[in-house]
Short mmCIF file of C-alpha atoms and ligand atoms in Angstrom, two decimals:
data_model
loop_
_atom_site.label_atom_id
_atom_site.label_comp_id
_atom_site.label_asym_id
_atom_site.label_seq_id
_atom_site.Cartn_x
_atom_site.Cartn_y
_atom_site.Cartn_z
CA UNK A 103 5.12 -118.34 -145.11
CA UNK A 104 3.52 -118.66 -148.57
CA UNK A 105 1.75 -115.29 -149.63
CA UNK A 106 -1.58 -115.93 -149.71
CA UNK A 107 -3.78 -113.59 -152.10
CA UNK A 108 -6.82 -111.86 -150.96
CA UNK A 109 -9.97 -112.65 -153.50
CA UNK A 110 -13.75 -112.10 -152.59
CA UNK A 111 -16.83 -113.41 -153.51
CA UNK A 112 -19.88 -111.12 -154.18
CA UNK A 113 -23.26 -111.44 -156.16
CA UNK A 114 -21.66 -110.89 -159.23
CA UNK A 115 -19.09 -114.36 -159.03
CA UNK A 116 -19.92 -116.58 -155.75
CA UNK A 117 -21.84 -119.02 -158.06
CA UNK A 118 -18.47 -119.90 -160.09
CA UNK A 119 -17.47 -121.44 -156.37
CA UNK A 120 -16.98 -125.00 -156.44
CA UNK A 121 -18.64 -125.78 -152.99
CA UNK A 122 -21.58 -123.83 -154.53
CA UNK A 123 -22.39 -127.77 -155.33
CA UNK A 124 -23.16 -128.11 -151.75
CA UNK A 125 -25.83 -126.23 -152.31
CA UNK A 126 -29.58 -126.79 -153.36
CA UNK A 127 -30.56 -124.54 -156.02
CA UNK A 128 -33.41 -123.01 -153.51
CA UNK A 129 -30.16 -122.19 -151.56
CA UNK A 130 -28.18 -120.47 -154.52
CA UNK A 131 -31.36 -118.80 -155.11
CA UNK A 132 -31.30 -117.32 -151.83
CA UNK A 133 -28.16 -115.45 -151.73
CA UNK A 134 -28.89 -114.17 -155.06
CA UNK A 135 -32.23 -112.60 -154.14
CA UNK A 136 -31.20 -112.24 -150.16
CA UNK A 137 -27.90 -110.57 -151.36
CA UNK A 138 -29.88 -107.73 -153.15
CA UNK A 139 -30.69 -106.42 -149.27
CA UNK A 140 -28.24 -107.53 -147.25
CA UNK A 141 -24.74 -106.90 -148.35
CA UNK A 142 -23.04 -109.70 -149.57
CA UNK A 143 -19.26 -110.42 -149.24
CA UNK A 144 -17.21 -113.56 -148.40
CA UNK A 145 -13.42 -114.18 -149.17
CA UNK A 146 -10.97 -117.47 -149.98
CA UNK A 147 -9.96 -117.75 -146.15
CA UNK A 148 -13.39 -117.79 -145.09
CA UNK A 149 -14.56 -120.18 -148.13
CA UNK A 150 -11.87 -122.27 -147.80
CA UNK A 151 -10.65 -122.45 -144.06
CA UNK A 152 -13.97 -121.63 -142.27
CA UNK A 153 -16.98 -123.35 -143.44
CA UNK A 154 -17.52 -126.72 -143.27
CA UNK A 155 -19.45 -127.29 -146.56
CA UNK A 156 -20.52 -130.61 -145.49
CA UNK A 157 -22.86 -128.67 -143.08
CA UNK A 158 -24.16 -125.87 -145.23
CA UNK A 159 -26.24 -124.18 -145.12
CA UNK A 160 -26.28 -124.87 -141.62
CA UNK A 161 -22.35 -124.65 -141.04
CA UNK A 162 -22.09 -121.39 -138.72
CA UNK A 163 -19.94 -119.50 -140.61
CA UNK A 164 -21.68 -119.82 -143.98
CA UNK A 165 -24.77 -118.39 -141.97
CA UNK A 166 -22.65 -115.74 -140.60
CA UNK A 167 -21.71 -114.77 -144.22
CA UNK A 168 -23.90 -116.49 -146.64
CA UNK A 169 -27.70 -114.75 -147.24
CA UNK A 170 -30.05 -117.53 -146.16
CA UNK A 171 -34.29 -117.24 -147.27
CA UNK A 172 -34.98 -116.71 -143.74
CA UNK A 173 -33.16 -113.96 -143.27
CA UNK A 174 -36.12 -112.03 -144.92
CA UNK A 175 -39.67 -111.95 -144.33
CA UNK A 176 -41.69 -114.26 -147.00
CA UNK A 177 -42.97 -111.10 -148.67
CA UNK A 178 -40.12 -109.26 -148.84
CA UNK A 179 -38.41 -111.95 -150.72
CA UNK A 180 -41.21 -112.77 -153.37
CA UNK A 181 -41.49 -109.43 -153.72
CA UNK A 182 -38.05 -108.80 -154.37
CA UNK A 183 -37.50 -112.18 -156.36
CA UNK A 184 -40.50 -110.89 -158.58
CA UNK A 185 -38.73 -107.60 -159.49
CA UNK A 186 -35.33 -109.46 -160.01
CA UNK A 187 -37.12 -112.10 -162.83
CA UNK A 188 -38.62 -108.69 -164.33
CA UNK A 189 -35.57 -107.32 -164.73
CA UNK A 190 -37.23 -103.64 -163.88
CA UNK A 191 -33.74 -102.50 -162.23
CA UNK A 192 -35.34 -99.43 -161.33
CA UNK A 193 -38.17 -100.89 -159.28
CA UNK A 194 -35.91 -103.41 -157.76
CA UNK A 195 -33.44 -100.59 -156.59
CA UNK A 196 -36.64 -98.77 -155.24
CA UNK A 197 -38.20 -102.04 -153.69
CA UNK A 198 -34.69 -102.51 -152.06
CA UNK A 199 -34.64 -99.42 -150.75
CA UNK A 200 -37.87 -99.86 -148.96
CA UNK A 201 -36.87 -102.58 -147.48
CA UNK A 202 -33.22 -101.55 -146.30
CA UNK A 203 -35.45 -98.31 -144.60
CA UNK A 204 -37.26 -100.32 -142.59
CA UNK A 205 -34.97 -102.47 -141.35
CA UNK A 206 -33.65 -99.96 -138.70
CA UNK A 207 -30.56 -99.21 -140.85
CA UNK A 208 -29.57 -96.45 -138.42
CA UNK A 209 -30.13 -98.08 -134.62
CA UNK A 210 -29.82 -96.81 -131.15
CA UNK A 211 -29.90 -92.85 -131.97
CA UNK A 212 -26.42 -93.01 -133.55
CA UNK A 213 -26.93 -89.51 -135.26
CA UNK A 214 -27.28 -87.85 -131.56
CA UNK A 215 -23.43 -88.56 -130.53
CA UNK A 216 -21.99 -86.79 -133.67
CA UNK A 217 -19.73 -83.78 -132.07
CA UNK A 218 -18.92 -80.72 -133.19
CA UNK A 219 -15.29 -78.77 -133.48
CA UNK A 220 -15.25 -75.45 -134.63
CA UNK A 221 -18.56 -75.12 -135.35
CA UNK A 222 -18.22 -78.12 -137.98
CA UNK A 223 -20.08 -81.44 -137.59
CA UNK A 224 -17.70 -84.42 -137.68
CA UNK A 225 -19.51 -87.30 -139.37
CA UNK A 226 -16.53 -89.59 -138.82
CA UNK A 227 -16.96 -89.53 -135.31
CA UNK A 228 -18.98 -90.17 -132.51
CA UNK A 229 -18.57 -89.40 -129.17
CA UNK A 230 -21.08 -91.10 -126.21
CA UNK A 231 -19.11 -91.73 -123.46
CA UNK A 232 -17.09 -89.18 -122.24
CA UNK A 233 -13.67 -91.27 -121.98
CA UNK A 234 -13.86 -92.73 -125.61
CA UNK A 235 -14.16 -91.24 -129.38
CA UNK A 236 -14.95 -93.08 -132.19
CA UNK A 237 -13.33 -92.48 -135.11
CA UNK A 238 -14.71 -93.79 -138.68
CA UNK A 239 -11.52 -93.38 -140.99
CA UNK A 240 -13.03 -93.40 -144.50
CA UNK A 241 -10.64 -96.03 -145.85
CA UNK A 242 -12.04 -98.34 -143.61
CA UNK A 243 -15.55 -98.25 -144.30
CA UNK A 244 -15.36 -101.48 -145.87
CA UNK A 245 -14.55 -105.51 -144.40
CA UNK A 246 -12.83 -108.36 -145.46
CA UNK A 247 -16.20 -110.24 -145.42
CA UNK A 248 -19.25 -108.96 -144.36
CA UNK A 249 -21.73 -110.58 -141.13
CA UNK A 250 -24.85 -111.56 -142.73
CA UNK A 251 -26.47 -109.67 -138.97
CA UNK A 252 -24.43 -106.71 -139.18
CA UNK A 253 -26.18 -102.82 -137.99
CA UNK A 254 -23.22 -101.35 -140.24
CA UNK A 255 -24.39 -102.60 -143.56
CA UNK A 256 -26.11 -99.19 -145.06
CA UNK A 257 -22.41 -98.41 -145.04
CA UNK A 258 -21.47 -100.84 -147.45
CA UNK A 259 -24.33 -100.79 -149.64
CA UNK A 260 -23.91 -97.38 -151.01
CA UNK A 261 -26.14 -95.84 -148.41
CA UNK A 262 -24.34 -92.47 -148.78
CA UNK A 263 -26.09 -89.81 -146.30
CA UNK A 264 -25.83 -92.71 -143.48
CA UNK A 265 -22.31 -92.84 -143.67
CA UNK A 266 -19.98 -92.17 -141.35
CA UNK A 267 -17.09 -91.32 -142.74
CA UNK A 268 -14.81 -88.54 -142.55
CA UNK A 269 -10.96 -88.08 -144.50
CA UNK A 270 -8.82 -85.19 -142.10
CA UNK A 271 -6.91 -86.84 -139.29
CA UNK A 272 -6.86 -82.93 -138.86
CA UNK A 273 -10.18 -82.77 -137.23
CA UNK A 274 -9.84 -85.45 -134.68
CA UNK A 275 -6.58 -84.21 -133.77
CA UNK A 276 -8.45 -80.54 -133.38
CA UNK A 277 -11.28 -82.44 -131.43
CA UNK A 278 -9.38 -84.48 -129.20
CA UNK A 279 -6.79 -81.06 -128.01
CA UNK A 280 -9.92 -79.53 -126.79
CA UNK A 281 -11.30 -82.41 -124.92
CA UNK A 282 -9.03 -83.70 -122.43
CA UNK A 283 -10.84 -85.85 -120.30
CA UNK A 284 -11.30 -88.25 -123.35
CA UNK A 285 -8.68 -90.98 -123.27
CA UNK A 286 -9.43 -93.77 -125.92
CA UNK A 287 -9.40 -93.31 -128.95
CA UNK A 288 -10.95 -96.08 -130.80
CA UNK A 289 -10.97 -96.65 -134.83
CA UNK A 290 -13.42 -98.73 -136.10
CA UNK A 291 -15.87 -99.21 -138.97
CA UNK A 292 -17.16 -101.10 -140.98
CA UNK A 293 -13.52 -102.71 -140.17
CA UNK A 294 -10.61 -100.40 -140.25
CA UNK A 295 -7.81 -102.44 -140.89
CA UNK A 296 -8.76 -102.99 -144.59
CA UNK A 297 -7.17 -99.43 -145.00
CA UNK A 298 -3.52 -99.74 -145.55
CA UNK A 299 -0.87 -99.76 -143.40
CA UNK A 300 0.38 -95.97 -143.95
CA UNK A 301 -3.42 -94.46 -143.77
CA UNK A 302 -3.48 -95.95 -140.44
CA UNK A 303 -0.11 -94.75 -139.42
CA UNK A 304 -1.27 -91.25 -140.77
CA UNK A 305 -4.50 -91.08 -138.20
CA UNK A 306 -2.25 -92.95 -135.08
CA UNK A 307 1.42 -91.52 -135.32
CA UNK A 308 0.23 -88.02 -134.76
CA UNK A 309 -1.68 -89.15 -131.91
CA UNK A 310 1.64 -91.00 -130.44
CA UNK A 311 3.31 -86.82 -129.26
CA UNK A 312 3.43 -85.21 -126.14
CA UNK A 313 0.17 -82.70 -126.88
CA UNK A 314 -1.63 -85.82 -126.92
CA UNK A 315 -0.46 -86.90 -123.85
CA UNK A 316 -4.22 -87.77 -122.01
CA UNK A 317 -4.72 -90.26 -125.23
CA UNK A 318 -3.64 -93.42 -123.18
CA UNK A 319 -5.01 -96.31 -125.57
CA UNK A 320 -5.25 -96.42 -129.03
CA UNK A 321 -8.06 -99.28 -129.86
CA UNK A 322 -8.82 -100.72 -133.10
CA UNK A 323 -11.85 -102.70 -133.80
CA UNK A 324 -11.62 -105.37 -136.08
CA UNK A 325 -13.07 -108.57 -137.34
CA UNK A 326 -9.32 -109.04 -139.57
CA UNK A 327 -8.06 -111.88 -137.08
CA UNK A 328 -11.19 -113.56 -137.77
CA UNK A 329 -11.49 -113.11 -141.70
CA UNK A 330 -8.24 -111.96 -142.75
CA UNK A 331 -5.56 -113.17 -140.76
CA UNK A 332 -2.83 -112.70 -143.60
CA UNK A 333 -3.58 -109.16 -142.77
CA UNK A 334 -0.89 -109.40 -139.82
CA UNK A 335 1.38 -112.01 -141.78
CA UNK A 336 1.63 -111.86 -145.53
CA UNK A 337 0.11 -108.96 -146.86
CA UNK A 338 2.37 -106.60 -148.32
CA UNK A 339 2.49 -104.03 -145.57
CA UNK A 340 1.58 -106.81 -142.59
CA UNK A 341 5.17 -105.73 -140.86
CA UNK A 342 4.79 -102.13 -141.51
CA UNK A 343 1.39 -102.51 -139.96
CA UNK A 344 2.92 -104.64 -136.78
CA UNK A 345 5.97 -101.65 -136.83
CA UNK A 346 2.95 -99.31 -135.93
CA UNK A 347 1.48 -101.39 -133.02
CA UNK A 348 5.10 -101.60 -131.73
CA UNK A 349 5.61 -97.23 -132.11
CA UNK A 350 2.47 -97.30 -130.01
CA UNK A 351 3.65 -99.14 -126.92
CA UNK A 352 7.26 -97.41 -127.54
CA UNK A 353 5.40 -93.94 -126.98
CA UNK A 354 4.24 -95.56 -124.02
CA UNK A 355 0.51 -96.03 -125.08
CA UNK A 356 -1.81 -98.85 -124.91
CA UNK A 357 -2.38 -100.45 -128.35
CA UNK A 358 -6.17 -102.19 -127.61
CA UNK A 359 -7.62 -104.65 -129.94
CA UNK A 360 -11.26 -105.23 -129.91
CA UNK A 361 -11.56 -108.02 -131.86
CA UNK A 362 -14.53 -110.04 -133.05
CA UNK A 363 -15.02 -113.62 -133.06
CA UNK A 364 -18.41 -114.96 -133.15
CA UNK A 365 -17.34 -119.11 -133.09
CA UNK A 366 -14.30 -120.64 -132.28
CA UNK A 367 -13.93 -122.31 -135.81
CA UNK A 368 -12.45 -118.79 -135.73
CA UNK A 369 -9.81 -119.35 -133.21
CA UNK A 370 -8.43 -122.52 -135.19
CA UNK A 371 -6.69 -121.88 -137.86
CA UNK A 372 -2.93 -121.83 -138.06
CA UNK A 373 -3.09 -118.52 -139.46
CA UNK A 374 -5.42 -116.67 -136.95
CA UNK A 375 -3.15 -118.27 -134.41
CA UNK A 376 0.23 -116.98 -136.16
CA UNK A 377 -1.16 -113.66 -136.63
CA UNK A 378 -2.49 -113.45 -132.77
CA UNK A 379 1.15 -114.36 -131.52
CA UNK A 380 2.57 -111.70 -133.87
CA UNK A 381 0.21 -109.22 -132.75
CA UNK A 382 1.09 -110.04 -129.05
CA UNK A 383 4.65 -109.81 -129.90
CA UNK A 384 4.64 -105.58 -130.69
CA UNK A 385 3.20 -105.61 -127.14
CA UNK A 386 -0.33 -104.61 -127.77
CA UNK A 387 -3.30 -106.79 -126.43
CA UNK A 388 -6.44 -108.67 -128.18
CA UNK A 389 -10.07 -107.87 -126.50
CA UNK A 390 -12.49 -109.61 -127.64
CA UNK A 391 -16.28 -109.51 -128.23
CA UNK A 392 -19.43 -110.97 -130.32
CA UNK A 393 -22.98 -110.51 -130.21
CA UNK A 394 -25.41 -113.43 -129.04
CA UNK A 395 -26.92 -114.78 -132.55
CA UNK A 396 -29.74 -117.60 -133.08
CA UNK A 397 -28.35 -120.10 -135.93
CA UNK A 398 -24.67 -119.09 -135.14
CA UNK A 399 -23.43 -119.15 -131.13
CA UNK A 400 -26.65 -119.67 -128.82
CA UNK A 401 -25.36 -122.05 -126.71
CA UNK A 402 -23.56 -122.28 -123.48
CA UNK A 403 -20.87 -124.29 -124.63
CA UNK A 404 -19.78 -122.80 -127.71
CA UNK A 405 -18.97 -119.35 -125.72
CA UNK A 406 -17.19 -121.61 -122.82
CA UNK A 407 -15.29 -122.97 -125.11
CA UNK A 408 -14.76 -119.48 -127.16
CA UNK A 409 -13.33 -117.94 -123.39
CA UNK A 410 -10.99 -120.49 -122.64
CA UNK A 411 -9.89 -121.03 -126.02
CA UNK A 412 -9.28 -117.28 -126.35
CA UNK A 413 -7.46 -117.19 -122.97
CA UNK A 414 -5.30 -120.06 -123.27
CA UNK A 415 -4.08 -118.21 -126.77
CA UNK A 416 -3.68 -114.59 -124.81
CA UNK A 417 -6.68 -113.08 -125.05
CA UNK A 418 -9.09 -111.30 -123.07
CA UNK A 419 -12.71 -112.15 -123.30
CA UNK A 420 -14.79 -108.34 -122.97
CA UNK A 421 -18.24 -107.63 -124.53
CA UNK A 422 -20.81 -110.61 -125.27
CA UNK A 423 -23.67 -108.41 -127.10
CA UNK A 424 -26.96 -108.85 -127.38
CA UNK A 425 -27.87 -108.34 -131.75
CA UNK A 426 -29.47 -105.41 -132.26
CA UNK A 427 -32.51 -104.71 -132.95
CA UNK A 428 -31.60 -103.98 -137.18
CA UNK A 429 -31.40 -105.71 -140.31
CA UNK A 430 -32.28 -109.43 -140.14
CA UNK A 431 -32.75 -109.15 -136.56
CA UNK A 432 -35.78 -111.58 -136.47
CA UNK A 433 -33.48 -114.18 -137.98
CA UNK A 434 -31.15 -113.79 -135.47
CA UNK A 435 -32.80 -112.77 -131.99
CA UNK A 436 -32.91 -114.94 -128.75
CA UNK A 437 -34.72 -113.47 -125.94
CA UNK A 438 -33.08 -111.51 -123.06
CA UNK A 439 -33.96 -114.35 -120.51
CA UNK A 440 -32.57 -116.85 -122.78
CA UNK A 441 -29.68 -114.14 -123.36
CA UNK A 442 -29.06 -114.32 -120.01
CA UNK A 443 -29.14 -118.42 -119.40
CA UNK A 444 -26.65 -118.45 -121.89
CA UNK A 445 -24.07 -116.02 -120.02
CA UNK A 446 -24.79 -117.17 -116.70
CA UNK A 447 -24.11 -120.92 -117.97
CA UNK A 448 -21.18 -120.38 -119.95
CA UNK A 449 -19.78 -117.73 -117.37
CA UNK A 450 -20.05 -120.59 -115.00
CA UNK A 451 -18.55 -123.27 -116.47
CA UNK A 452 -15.29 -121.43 -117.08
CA UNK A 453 -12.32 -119.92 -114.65
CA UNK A 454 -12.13 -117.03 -113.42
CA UNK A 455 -9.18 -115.40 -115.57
CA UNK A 456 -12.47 -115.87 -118.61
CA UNK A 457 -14.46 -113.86 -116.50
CA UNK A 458 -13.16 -110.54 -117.68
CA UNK A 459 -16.13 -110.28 -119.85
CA UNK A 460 -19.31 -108.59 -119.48
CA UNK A 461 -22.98 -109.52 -120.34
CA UNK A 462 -25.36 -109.81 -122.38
CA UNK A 463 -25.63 -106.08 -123.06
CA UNK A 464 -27.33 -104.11 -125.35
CA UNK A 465 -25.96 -100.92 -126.94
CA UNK A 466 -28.77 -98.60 -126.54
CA UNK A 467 -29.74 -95.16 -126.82
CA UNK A 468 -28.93 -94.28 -122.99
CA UNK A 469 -26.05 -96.19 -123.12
CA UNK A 470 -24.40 -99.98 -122.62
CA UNK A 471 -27.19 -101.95 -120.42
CA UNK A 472 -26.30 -105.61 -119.13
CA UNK A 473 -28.81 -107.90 -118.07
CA UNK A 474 -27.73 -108.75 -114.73
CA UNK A 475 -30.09 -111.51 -114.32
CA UNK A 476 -33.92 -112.23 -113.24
CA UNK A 477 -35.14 -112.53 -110.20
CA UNK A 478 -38.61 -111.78 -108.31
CA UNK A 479 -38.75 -108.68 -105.41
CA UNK A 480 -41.89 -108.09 -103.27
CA UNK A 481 -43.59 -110.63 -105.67
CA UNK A 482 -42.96 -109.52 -109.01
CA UNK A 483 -40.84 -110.98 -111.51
CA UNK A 484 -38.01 -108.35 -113.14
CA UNK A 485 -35.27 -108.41 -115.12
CA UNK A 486 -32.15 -106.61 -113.00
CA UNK A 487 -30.13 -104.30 -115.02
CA UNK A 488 -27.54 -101.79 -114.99
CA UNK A 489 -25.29 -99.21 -117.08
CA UNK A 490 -22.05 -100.71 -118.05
CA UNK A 491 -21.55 -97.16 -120.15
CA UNK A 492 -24.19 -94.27 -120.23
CA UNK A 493 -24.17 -90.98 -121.81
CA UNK A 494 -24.32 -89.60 -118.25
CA UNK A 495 -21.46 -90.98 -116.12
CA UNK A 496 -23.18 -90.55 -113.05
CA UNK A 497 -25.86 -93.50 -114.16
CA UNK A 498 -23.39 -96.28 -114.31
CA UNK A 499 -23.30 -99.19 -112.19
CA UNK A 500 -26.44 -98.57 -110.47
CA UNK A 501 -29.15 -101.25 -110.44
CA UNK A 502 -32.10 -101.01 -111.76
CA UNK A 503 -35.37 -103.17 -112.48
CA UNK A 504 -37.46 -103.61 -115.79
CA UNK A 505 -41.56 -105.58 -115.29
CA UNK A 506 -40.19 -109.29 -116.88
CA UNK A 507 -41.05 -110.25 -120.57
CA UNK A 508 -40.63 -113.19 -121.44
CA UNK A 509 -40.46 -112.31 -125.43
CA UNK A 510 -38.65 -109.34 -124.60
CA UNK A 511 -35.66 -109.08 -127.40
CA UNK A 512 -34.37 -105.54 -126.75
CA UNK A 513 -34.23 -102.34 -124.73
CA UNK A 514 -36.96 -100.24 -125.64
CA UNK A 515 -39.32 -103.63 -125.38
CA UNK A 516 -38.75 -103.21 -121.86
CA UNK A 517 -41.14 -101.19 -118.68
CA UNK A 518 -39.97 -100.10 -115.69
CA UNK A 519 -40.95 -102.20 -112.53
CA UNK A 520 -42.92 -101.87 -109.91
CA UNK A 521 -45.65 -99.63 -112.02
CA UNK A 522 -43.08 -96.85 -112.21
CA UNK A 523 -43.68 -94.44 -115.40
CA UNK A 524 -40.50 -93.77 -115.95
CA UNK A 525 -37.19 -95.45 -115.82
CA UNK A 526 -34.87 -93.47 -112.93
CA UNK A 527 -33.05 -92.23 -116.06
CA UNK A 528 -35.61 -91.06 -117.61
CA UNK A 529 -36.34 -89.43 -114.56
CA UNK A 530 -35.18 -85.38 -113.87
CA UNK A 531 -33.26 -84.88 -117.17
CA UNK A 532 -30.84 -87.39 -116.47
CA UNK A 533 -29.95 -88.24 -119.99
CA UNK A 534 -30.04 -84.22 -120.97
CA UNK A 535 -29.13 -80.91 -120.85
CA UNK A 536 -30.40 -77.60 -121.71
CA UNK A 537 -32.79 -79.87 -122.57
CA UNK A 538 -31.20 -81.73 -125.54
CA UNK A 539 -30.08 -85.07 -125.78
CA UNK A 540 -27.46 -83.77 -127.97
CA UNK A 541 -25.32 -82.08 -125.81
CA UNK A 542 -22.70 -84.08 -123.44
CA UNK A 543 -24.26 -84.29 -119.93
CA UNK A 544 -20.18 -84.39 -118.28
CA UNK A 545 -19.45 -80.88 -119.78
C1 PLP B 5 -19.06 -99.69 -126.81
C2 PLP B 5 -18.82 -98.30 -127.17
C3 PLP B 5 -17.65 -97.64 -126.80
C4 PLP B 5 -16.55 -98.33 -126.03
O1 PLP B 5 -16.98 -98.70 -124.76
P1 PLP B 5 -16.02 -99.50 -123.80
O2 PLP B 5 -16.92 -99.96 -122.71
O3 PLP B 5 -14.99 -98.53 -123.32
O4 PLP B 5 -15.44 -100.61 -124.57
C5 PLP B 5 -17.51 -96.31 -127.14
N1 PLP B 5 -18.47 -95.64 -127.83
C6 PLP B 5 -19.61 -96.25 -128.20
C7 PLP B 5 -20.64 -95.45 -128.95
C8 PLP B 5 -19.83 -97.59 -127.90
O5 PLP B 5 -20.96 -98.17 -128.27
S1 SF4 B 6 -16.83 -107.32 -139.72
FE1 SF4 B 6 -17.89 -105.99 -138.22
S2 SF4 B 6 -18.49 -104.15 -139.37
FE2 SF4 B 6 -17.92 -105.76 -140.85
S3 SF4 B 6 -19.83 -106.77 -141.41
FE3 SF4 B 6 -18.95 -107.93 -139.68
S4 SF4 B 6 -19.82 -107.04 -137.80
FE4 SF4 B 6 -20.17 -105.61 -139.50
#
């Protein structure tokens, strides 16, 4: 196969693109003054084999990557268009740093999960639920394009005390000998297979010996099938990096991709498709997941036809997400109902061997909370929920009801039922101990 080379597109060259023709000049406009907040990044796979620039700037996957006006609120983009046509770079970066601050940058109490070894905090890691550890290698802090909706983007944007990064493999090696009930280890990012091949292999071989022995699967989450296929087929270390899937199931380990695809424009390239097979061939196995977005995927029949294209090409549909409540959230929001109608109508309309995947859930503080559907008891309307992870282990998988809102968007919009004050997590230190949320409740 002819080598294809990686280039990107940023603020400082996307308007020497061709297709930029497509484009009004209110629309150029946009991801110039958008693209000051939002991090901007698309590359030649995605410009060229992705969008359909007949149907900018509608097209899905130039909203997915592309700034759009609407993505910020009226005032927020005069005001920031008014410092750009000043040229005061020093307000600007000030004004933009306003903004960035109160757009959530830092969701769902992410700072509370960071553990400790030794008596040293490890910013590259978190670690919620007792059977998996994130890991954050700092090579990786970085994609191959970047999601116009994405909660990761203070990483990207220079955001330095917010990120989560950490270099010693040393450290979650130290960590993971003294904790053996955890058995997943899973690297993610920003995306972590834009680190090379032999960075990875330095965090996973050591990983692949007999200490290690209660580390069963080895995950990697990724958006590279979906923007960078060539990753897996002509990159310069693409076999190297297959080499290392294959050492993984050799050591007799689970190699676990959780991959994202948000359309199935994504699934239909001969490239993603090569690199899939290849990927399937070292023996490891393709997970997938996306959050719900407005503008991009809310519709029954695009995720219908997302499952069964995924499962007729090997993979296994897992997580679909509800967007979190960051960045252009307002943009991209549908209601939990809504959320809901979606699942329940696309879960419906496919076979069972889709129905491996759970949702819509929301990554909250407490933990991983589906919406398992509404329905009315003694009279009043609810939303039914449960925990498909939770800090406390105990909590999962156990019903429980929220008073119905019909506007509802997230989590913490939501009351208990039935009058109740509290939640039942809420309830009796559930979610603590010695009466921190920072330490884990299992140990
Ligand atoms: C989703 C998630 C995981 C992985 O959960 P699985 O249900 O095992 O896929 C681990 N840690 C955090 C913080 C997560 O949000
Ligand atoms: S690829 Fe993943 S981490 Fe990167 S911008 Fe998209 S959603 Fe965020």
């Amino acid at each position: 196969m002819e080598t294809i080379k990686y280039r990107n597109y940023i603020l400082r060259n996307y308007a020497d693109l061709p297709q930029m023709s497509s484009l009004s000049q209110e629309e150029q406009e946009a991801i110039k003054i958008v693209g000051q907040v939002l991090p901007f990044k698309a590359n030649n796979y995605v410009v060229e084999q992705l969008i359909d620039w007949n149907n900018v700037p509608n097209d899905p996957i130039y909203t997915l990557t592309f700034p759009r006006k609407e993505m910020l609120s009226k005032k927020n983009y005069n005001d920031v268009k008014s410092y750009l046509e000043k040229g005061d770079e020093a307000a600007l970066k000030q004004k933009v740093f306003d903004i960035r601050m109160k757009l959530n940058p830092n969701p769902a109490g992410q700072e509370k999960n960071i553990p400790m070894v030794d008596g040293i905090k490890l910013h590259g890691m978190q670690h919620k639920y007792r059977e998996t550890v994130l890991f954050f290698p700092s090579q990786g802090q970085t994609c191959h394009a970047y999601c116009t909706f994405c909660f990761r983007w203070p990483q990207f944007s220079g955001m330095n005390e917010l990120k989560f990064a950490m270099k010693e493999a040393d450290l979650l090696q130290r960590y993971l000998l003294k904790h053996p009930k955890v058995t997943d280890v899973l690297f993610t990012g920003g995306d972590p297979l834009t680190a090379k091949t032999s960075i990875m292999a330095a965090y996973i071989e050591p990983l692949l010996t007999k200490e290690f022995d209660h580390i069963r699967n080895i995950r990697i989450g990724t958006k590279t099938l979906a923007y960078w296929p060539y990753r897996f087929l002509t990159d310069k270390d693409a076999d190297d990096l297959l080499r290392l899937f294959e050492k993984v199931k050799k050591a007799g380990k689970h190699l676990a991709f959780q991959s994202h695809f948000n359309h199935p424009v994504e699934l239909s390239t001969d490239a993603v498709k090569q690199a899939i097979s290849r990927i399937q061939n070292t023996g490891a196995q393709i997970r997938t997941q996306s959050p719900l977005l407005r503008h991009i995927n809310d519709d029954a029949k695009i995720w219908a036809d997302m499952w069964k294209e995924q499962v007729r090409q090997g993979l296994i549909p897992y997580y679909m997400f509800v967007a979190r409540d960051t960045g252009s959230k307002e943009f991209f929001d549908v209601p939990l109902e809504k959320a809901w109608n979606i699942f329940r109508k696309a879960y419906s309309n496919v076979s069972g061997v889709c129905r491996t995947v759970r949702g819509p859930s929301m990554s909250a503080s407490p933990g991983k909370v589906q919406i398992l559907g509404v329905t009315e008891v003694s009279g009043e309307k609810v939303f039914v929920l449960r925990f498909l992870q939770c800090r406390n282990p105990k909590l999962i998988d156990i019903p429980f009801f929220a008073k119905y809102d019909k506007k509802a968007t997230w989590f913490d919009e939501l009351k208990p039922a039935f009058g109740e004050k509290e939640f039942f997590f809420e309830k009796d230190n559930l979610l603590r101990k010695n009466g921190r949320d920072t330490d884990f409740i299992w140990e």
